[in-house]
Amino acid sequence: MRTRPLKVALLGCGVVGSEVARIMTTHADDLAARIGAPVELAGVAVRRPGKVREGIDPALVTTDATALVKRGDIDVVVEVIGGIEPARTLITTAFEHGASVVSANKALLAQDGAALHAAAEKHGKDLYYEAAVAGAIPLIRPLRESLAGDKVNRVLGIVNGTTNFILDKMDSTGAGYQEALDEATALGYAEADPTADVEGFDAAAKAAILAGIAFHTRVRLDDVYREGMTEVTAADFASAKEMGCTIKLLAICERAADGGSVTARVHPAMIPLTHPLASVRGAYNAVFVESDASGQLMFYGPGAGGSPTASAVLGDLVAVCRNRLNGATGPGESAYAALPVSGMGEVVTRYHISLDVADKPGVLAQVATVFAEHGVSIDTVRQQGKDGEASLVVVTHRASDAALVGTVEALRKLDTVRGVASIMRVEGE
């Protein structure tokens, strides 16, 4: 074993960063044995230097992150501060001064992953980011290494624990959205401002990363269709149960049937109770991968939190340190396929549409005619009426999103249609 330690700079010492530092200290001997050399925490960049950080030598703490990554003797920079800047500049500066990087920054990778990979390649350094998607669940490495010889066709998953907890609570207790959100906040699953989670921004960033790796194609955050789950109601869950389904906020990355393009999207969807993702409860994450040779695979576990995310960071740290000792680098960006990313209008799936209609003869025929005129085939129809008003629930066969949008626009023009109560996609069949 080499006795000279590999030096690590830690950018950020919040929930995840403090756990990274703790594990590096308490598991130092095991890490050294696995790597082949000891690792040394050489500096910790923070915004509030006066805060007491248990187990961290105050002499290591600095507010000058730029100076830390420019030192020249740093082997690996671990970035867990999040956001776009200063993280982007600090990472590229680290490459320029000879360090490899381990990051958990999903937003930055989804927006500027190509530029970061190019900078890493230019300077012959590693960029690893297992912790950016699904916390402790090994997902990035299996996609870009274990399945590198296979053809991945679809990645379908629950990649945000906060939204899964809220939807699971609504499903299991009948709670409304706000009530479930309040409980998630009280338990620490939701931030004081939950917008990034409940509006799908967090999941969309992860979908961009997963699609890029799975399909060897650059997919940016702007390429991902995003729809939040704040409009999901108890009535939607009741309808889902009548169909033998539940509702999840899903990240879905797909290769077109002809293989000529890909799509990436995040939105609520009904999934059959028989699908493995339907049984994912609480704040857990799970990702379902479908490929030609290996078939169907599911990755499941805690998707957030200090310890789970730190576990993924440390796994990357071990891999990068091993590469450093061997004078090598691991796999970089694979974007050779360069497939076009199609818009949501070309996505084909099933739909569950709930309409408020007049309760009188001929309404169903009018509605069915509109669906037929737009090339959308109906699977089932359920109608309930009382006192001149009725609820009409239509479940379609597979249709394009563009065709469905045209259908709904035409339905709104019918005098007998009072309103469109809800539209939800049906996935996982």
Coordinates of C-alpha atoms in Angstrom, one line a residue:
M1 CA 0.0 0.0 0.0
R2 CA 1.2 3.5 -0.8
T3 CA 1.8 5.5 2.4
R4 CA 1.5 9.0 1.0
P5 CA -2.2 10.0 1.3
L6 CA -4.4 11.1 -1.5
K7 CA -5.7 14.5 -0.6
V8 CA -9.4 15.4 -0.8
A9 CA -11.0 18.8 -0.8
L10 CA -14.6 19.0 0.3
L11 CA -16.8 21.8 -1.1
G12 CA -19.9 22.1 1.2
C13 CA -20.4 20.7 4.7
G14 CA -24.2 20.6 5.0
V15 CA -26.2 17.4 5.5
V16 CA -24.4 15.5 2.9
G17 CA -20.9 17.0 3.2
S18 CA -20.8 16.5 7.0
E19 CA -21.6 12.8 6.5
V20 CA -18.9 12.5 3.8
A21 CA -16.4 14.0 6.2
R22 CA -17.6 11.7 9.1
I23 CA -17.4 8.5 7.0
M24 CA -13.9 9.5 5.7
T25 CA -12.8 9.8 9.3
T26 CA -14.5 6.8 10.9
H27 CA -13.9 4.4 8.0
A28 CA -10.4 5.7 7.2
D29 CA -8.7 2.3 7.6
D30 CA -11.3 0.5 5.4
L31 CA -11.2 3.2 2.8
A32 CA -7.4 3.0 2.7
A33 CA -7.5 -0.8 2.3
R34 CA -10.0 -0.6 -0.5
I35 CA -8.2 2.2 -2.4
G36 CA -4.6 1.1 -1.8
A37 CA -3.6 4.3 -0.2
P38 CA -4.9 6.5 2.7
V39 CA -7.2 9.4 1.9
E40 CA -6.8 12.7 3.8
L41 CA -9.3 15.4 4.1
A42 CA -7.2 18.4 3.2
G43 CA -9.7 21.2 3.3
V44 CA -13.4 22.0 3.7
A45 CA -14.9 25.0 2.0
V46 CA -18.0 26.5 3.7
R47 CA -20.0 29.7 3.8
R48 CA -20.3 30.0 7.6
P49 CA -16.9 29.3 9.1
G50 CA -18.0 30.0 12.7
K51 CA -20.4 27.0 12.9
V52 CA -19.2 24.1 15.0
R53 CA -18.7 21.0 12.9
E54 CA -18.2 17.9 15.0
G55 CA -15.3 15.7 13.9
I56 CA -13.8 18.3 11.6
D57 CA -10.5 20.1 12.5
P58 CA -11.3 23.8 12.4
A59 CA -7.9 24.4 10.8
L60 CA -9.3 22.7 7.6
V61 CA -12.2 25.0 7.3
T62 CA -12.1 27.9 4.8
T63 CA -14.4 30.2 3.1
D64 CA -12.1 30.5 0.0
A65 CA -13.3 27.6 -2.1
T66 CA -11.4 28.9 -5.1
A67 CA -8.1 28.9 -3.3
L68 CA -8.7 25.4 -2.0
V69 CA -9.3 23.9 -5.5
K70 CA -6.3 25.8 -6.9
R71 CA -3.8 24.4 -4.4
G72 CA -2.3 22.0 -6.8
D73 CA -1.8 19.2 -4.2
I74 CA -5.5 18.2 -4.2
D75 CA -6.2 14.9 -5.8
V76 CA -10.0 14.8 -5.6
V77 CA -12.5 17.6 -5.2
V78 CA -15.9 16.5 -3.7
E79 CA -18.6 19.0 -4.7
V80 CA -21.8 18.9 -2.6
I81 CA -22.7 22.6 -2.5
G82 CA -25.3 22.3 -5.3
G83 CA -26.6 25.0 -7.7
I84 CA -25.1 26.3 -10.9
E85 CA -22.6 28.9 -9.6
P86 CA -20.1 28.9 -8.1
A87 CA -20.1 25.1 -8.4
R88 CA -19.5 25.1 -12.2
T89 CA -16.5 27.4 -12.0
L90 CA -15.1 25.6 -9.0
I91 CA -15.3 22.2 -10.8
T92 CA -13.7 23.5 -14.0
T93 CA -11.0 25.2 -11.9
A94 CA -10.3 21.9 -10.1
F95 CA -9.8 20.1 -13.4
E96 CA -7.4 22.9 -14.6
H97 CA -5.3 22.5 -11.4
G98 CA -5.0 18.7 -11.6
A99 CA -7.9 17.3 -9.5
S100 CA -10.6 14.9 -10.4
V101 CA -14.1 15.6 -9.3
V102 CA -16.9 13.8 -7.5
S103 CA -20.2 15.7 -7.6
A104 CA -23.8 15.3 -6.4
N105 CA -25.0 18.3 -8.3
K106 CA -27.9 17.1 -10.5
A107 CA -29.0 20.6 -11.6
L108 CA -25.5 21.5 -12.9
L109 CA -25.0 18.2 -14.6
A110 CA -28.4 18.4 -16.3
Q111 CA -27.7 21.8 -17.6
D112 CA -24.0 21.8 -18.4
G113 CA -23.0 18.1 -18.2
A114 CA -21.5 18.1 -21.7
A115 CA -19.2 21.1 -21.0
L116 CA -18.1 19.6 -17.7
H117 CA -17.3 16.2 -19.3
A118 CA -15.3 18.1 -22.0
A119 CA -13.3 19.9 -19.4
A120 CA -12.6 16.7 -17.5
E121 CA -11.4 15.0 -20.8
K122 CA -9.3 18.0 -21.8
H123 CA -7.3 17.7 -18.5
G124 CA -7.3 13.9 -18.3
K125 CA -9.4 13.8 -15.1
D126 CA -12.4 12.0 -13.8
L127 CA -15.9 13.3 -13.3
Y128 CA -18.1 11.0 -11.3
Y129 CA -21.6 11.7 -10.0
E130 CA -23.4 8.6 -8.8
A131 CA -25.0 10.7 -5.9
A132 CA -26.7 13.1 -8.4
V133 CA -29.5 10.6 -9.1
A134 CA -31.4 8.5 -6.6
G135 CA -29.1 8.8 -3.5
A136 CA -27.6 5.6 -2.4
I137 CA -29.1 3.5 -5.2
P138 CA -26.4 2.3 -7.6
L139 CA -27.8 3.5 -10.9
I140 CA -25.3 5.7 -12.9
R141 CA -22.5 3.2 -12.8
P142 CA -24.7 0.2 -13.9
L143 CA -26.1 2.3 -16.8
R144 CA -22.7 3.5 -18.1
E145 CA -20.6 0.5 -17.2
S146 CA -22.6 -2.7 -16.5
L147 CA -25.1 -2.1 -19.3
A148 CA -22.6 -0.5 -21.7
G149 CA -22.8 -3.6 -24.0
D150 CA -26.6 -3.6 -24.0
K151 CA -29.2 -1.5 -25.7
V152 CA -31.4 0.4 -23.2
N153 CA -34.8 1.1 -24.5
R154 CA -36.6 2.6 -21.5
V155 CA -35.9 4.0 -18.0
L156 CA -39.0 4.5 -15.9
G157 CA -38.7 5.5 -12.3
I158 CA -39.6 7.3 -9.1
V159 CA -36.6 9.5 -8.5
N160 CA -37.9 12.0 -5.9
G161 CA -38.7 10.7 -2.4
T162 CA -40.6 13.8 -1.3
T163 CA -43.3 13.4 -4.0
N164 CA -43.5 9.7 -3.5
F165 CA -44.1 10.2 0.2
I166 CA -46.9 12.7 -0.5
L167 CA -48.6 10.6 -3.2
D168 CA -48.3 7.4 -1.1
K169 CA -49.9 9.2 1.8
M170 CA -52.7 10.4 -0.4
D171 CA -53.2 6.9 -1.7
S172 CA -53.1 5.0 1.6
T173 CA -55.0 7.5 3.8
G174 CA -57.2 9.5 1.5
A175 CA -55.5 12.7 2.5
G176 CA -55.6 15.7 0.3
Y177 CA -52.5 17.1 -1.3
Q178 CA -51.9 20.0 1.2
E179 CA -52.5 17.7 4.2
A180 CA -50.0 15.2 2.8
L181 CA -47.5 17.9 2.0
D182 CA -47.8 19.3 5.6
E183 CA -47.0 15.9 7.0
A184 CA -44.0 15.5 4.7
T185 CA -42.7 18.9 5.8
A186 CA -43.2 18.1 9.5
L187 CA -41.2 14.8 9.1
G188 CA -38.4 16.6 7.2
Y189 CA -39.1 14.9 3.8
A190 CA -40.1 18.3 2.2
E191 CA -38.2 21.5 2.2
A192 CA -39.8 24.7 3.5
D193 CA -40.1 25.6 -0.2
P194 CA -41.0 22.3 -1.9
T195 CA -41.3 23.8 -5.4
A196 CA -38.3 22.0 -6.9
D197 CA -39.8 18.6 -5.7
V198 CA -43.5 19.0 -6.2
E199 CA -43.3 20.8 -9.5
G200 CA -41.0 18.2 -10.9
F201 CA -37.8 20.3 -11.4
D202 CA -35.7 17.9 -9.3
A203 CA -36.9 14.8 -11.1
A204 CA -36.5 16.5 -14.5
A205 CA -32.8 17.2 -13.9
K206 CA -32.4 13.5 -12.9
A207 CA -34.3 12.4 -16.0
A208 CA -31.9 14.4 -18.2
I209 CA -28.9 12.7 -16.7
L210 CA -30.4 9.2 -17.0
A211 CA -31.5 9.7 -20.6
G212 CA -28.1 11.0 -21.6
I213 CA -26.3 8.0 -20.2
A214 CA -28.9 5.4 -21.2
F215 CA -29.1 6.5 -24.8
H216 CA -25.6 7.8 -25.4
T217 CA -27.1 11.1 -26.4
R218 CA -26.8 14.6 -24.9
V219 CA -30.1 15.4 -23.1
R220 CA -30.3 18.7 -21.3
L221 CA -32.8 19.9 -18.7
D222 CA -34.6 22.0 -21.3
D223 CA -35.2 18.9 -23.4
V224 CA -37.3 17.3 -20.6
Y225 CA -41.0 17.8 -20.5
R226 CA -42.0 18.6 -16.9
E227 CA -45.4 18.5 -15.2
G228 CA -45.8 18.8 -11.4
M229 CA -48.1 16.9 -9.1
T230 CA -49.8 19.7 -7.2
E231 CA -53.1 19.2 -9.1
V232 CA -53.4 15.5 -8.2
T233 CA -56.6 15.0 -6.1
A234 CA -58.3 12.4 -4.0
A235 CA -60.7 12.0 -6.9
D236 CA -57.8 11.0 -9.2
F237 CA -56.8 8.3 -6.7
A238 CA -60.4 7.1 -6.5
S239 CA -60.4 6.8 -10.3
A240 CA -57.0 5.1 -10.3
K241 CA -58.2 2.5 -7.8
E242 CA -61.3 1.7 -9.9
M243 CA -58.8 0.9 -12.7
G244 CA -56.6 -1.2 -10.4
C245 CA -53.9 1.5 -10.4
T246 CA -52.2 4.0 -8.2
I247 CA -50.5 7.3 -9.0
K248 CA -46.8 8.1 -9.0
L249 CA -44.7 11.0 -10.2
L250 CA -42.6 9.3 -12.8
A251 CA -39.4 10.2 -14.7
I252 CA -39.7 8.4 -18.1
C253 CA -36.9 8.2 -20.7
E254 CA -37.6 6.3 -23.8
R255 CA -36.1 5.3 -27.1
A256 CA -38.6 5.6 -30.0
A257 CA -39.9 2.4 -31.5
D258 CA -37.9 2.9 -34.6
G259 CA -34.8 3.8 -32.6
G260 CA -34.4 7.1 -34.3
S261 CA -35.1 9.5 -31.4
V262 CA -35.5 9.7 -27.7
T263 CA -37.8 11.4 -25.2
A264 CA -37.5 12.4 -21.6
R265 CA -40.4 13.5 -19.4
V266 CA -41.6 13.9 -15.8
H267 CA -45.3 13.9 -14.9
P268 CA -47.9 12.1 -12.6
A269 CA -49.2 8.9 -14.1
M270 CA -51.4 6.0 -13.2
I271 CA -49.6 2.7 -13.0
P272 CA -51.1 -0.7 -12.5
L273 CA -50.9 -2.2 -9.0
T274 CA -49.2 -5.2 -10.6
H275 CA -46.2 -3.1 -11.7
P276 CA -43.2 -3.2 -9.4
L277 CA -43.1 0.6 -9.0
A278 CA -46.6 0.6 -7.6
S279 CA -45.4 -1.0 -4.4
V280 CA -42.6 1.6 -3.7
R281 CA -43.8 3.4 -0.6
G282 CA -42.9 6.4 1.5
A283 CA -39.8 8.4 0.6
Y284 CA -38.1 5.6 -1.3
N285 CA -37.0 5.7 -4.9
A286 CA -37.0 3.0 -7.5
V287 CA -36.0 2.9 -11.2
F288 CA -37.1 0.3 -13.7
V289 CA -34.7 -0.3 -16.7
E290 CA -35.7 -2.1 -19.8
S291 CA -33.0 -3.3 -22.3
D292 CA -32.6 -5.7 -25.2
A293 CA -30.3 -8.3 -23.6
S294 CA -30.8 -8.0 -19.8
G295 CA -34.6 -7.5 -20.0
Q296 CA -36.2 -5.8 -17.1
L297 CA -34.1 -4.6 -14.1
M298 CA -35.3 -2.6 -11.0
F299 CA -33.1 -0.6 -8.7
Y300 CA -34.6 0.3 -5.3
G301 CA -33.6 2.1 -2.1
P302 CA -33.5 5.4 -0.2
G303 CA -33.1 8.2 -2.7
A304 CA -32.1 11.1 -0.5
G305 CA -30.7 12.0 2.9
G306 CA -27.3 12.6 4.3
S307 CA -26.1 9.1 4.9
P308 CA -27.5 7.5 1.7
T309 CA -26.2 10.3 -0.5
A310 CA -22.8 10.3 1.2
S311 CA -22.6 6.5 0.6
A312 CA -22.9 7.2 -3.1
V313 CA -20.3 10.0 -2.9
L314 CA -17.8 7.7 -1.1
G315 CA -18.3 5.0 -3.6
D316 CA -17.3 7.4 -6.3
L317 CA -14.4 8.7 -4.2
V318 CA -13.0 5.2 -3.9
A319 CA -13.3 4.6 -7.7
V320 CA -11.7 7.9 -8.5
C321 CA -8.9 7.4 -6.0
R322 CA -8.1 4.0 -7.5
N323 CA -8.0 5.5 -11.0
R324 CA -5.7 8.2 -9.6
L325 CA -3.3 5.6 -8.2
N326 CA -3.3 3.7 -11.5
G327 CA -2.7 6.8 -13.6
A328 CA -6.0 6.1 -15.4
T329 CA -9.5 7.6 -15.8
G330 CA -12.9 6.0 -15.8
P331 CA -15.6 6.2 -18.4
G332 CA -16.4 9.7 -19.5
E333 CA -19.3 11.0 -21.6
S334 CA -20.7 8.7 -24.2
A335 CA -22.7 10.7 -26.6
Y336 CA -21.8 9.0 -29.9
A337 CA -25.4 8.1 -30.8
A338 CA -26.4 11.8 -30.9
L339 CA -30.1 11.0 -31.3
P340 CA -32.5 13.8 -31.6
V341 CA -34.7 14.5 -28.6
S342 CA -38.4 14.5 -29.6
G343 CA -41.0 16.8 -28.0
M344 CA -43.9 15.7 -25.8
G345 CA -46.3 15.8 -28.8
E346 CA -44.7 12.6 -30.2
V347 CA -45.0 10.6 -27.0
V348 CA -47.4 7.7 -27.3
T349 CA -49.2 6.4 -24.2
R350 CA -52.6 5.7 -22.8
Y351 CA -54.8 8.4 -21.2
H352 CA -57.4 8.6 -18.5
I353 CA -59.7 11.6 -19.1
S354 CA -62.5 12.7 -16.7
L355 CA -65.2 15.0 -18.2
D356 CA -68.1 16.9 -16.7
V357 CA -70.9 16.6 -19.1
A358 CA -74.7 17.2 -19.4
D359 CA -76.7 14.1 -18.4
K360 CA -78.8 13.7 -21.5
P361 CA -79.1 11.3 -24.5
G362 CA -76.4 11.6 -27.3
V363 CA -73.6 13.0 -25.1
L364 CA -71.6 9.8 -25.2
A365 CA -72.0 9.6 -29.0
Q366 CA -70.8 13.1 -29.4
V367 CA -67.7 12.5 -27.3
A368 CA -66.9 9.2 -29.0
T369 CA -67.1 11.0 -32.4
V370 CA -64.6 13.6 -31.3
F371 CA -62.1 10.9 -30.2
A372 CA -62.6 9.1 -33.5
E373 CA -62.1 12.2 -35.6
H374 CA -58.7 12.8 -34.0
G375 CA -57.6 9.2 -34.4
V376 CA -57.7 8.3 -30.7
S377 CA -59.2 4.9 -29.9
I378 CA -61.3 4.4 -26.8
D379 CA -60.6 1.4 -24.5
T380 CA -63.3 1.9 -21.9
V381 CA -66.0 4.5 -20.9
R382 CA -67.7 4.9 -17.6
Q383 CA -70.6 7.4 -17.1
Q384 CA -72.4 8.4 -13.9
G385 CA -75.2 11.0 -13.9
K386 CA -77.5 12.8 -11.5
D387 CA -79.8 15.8 -11.7
G388 CA -78.9 16.8 -15.2
E389 CA -75.1 16.6 -14.7
A390 CA -72.8 13.6 -15.3
S391 CA -69.2 12.5 -15.0
L392 CA -67.8 10.7 -18.0
V393 CA -64.5 8.8 -17.7
V394 CA -62.7 7.8 -20.9
V395 CA -59.6 5.5 -21.0
T396 CA -57.9 5.4 -24.3
H397 CA -55.8 3.0 -26.1
R398 CA -52.3 4.2 -26.9
A399 CA -52.2 7.6 -28.7
S400 CA -49.8 10.4 -29.2
D401 CA -49.8 13.4 -26.9
A402 CA -50.4 15.7 -29.9
A403 CA -53.5 13.7 -30.9
L404 CA -54.8 13.8 -27.3
V405 CA -54.3 17.6 -27.1
G406 CA -56.3 18.1 -30.3
T407 CA -59.0 15.8 -28.9
V408 CA -59.3 17.7 -25.7
E409 CA -59.5 21.1 -27.4
A410 CA -62.3 19.8 -29.6
L411 CA -64.2 18.3 -26.5
R412 CA -64.1 21.7 -24.8
K413 CA -66.0 23.2 -27.7
L414 CA -69.0 20.8 -27.3
D415 CA -72.0 22.4 -25.7
T416 CA -72.6 19.2 -23.7
V417 CA -69.1 19.2 -22.2
R418 CA -69.1 21.4 -19.1
G419 CA -65.4 21.0 -18.4
V420 CA -62.4 18.6 -18.4
A421 CA -62.0 17.6 -14.7
S422 CA -58.6 15.8 -15.2
I423 CA -56.3 14.2 -17.7
M424 CA -53.7 11.7 -16.6
R425 CA -51.4 9.4 -18.5
V426 CA -51.4 5.6 -17.9
E427 CA -47.9 4.1 -17.8
G428 CA -46.2 0.8 -17.0
E429 CA -48.4 -1.5 -19.1

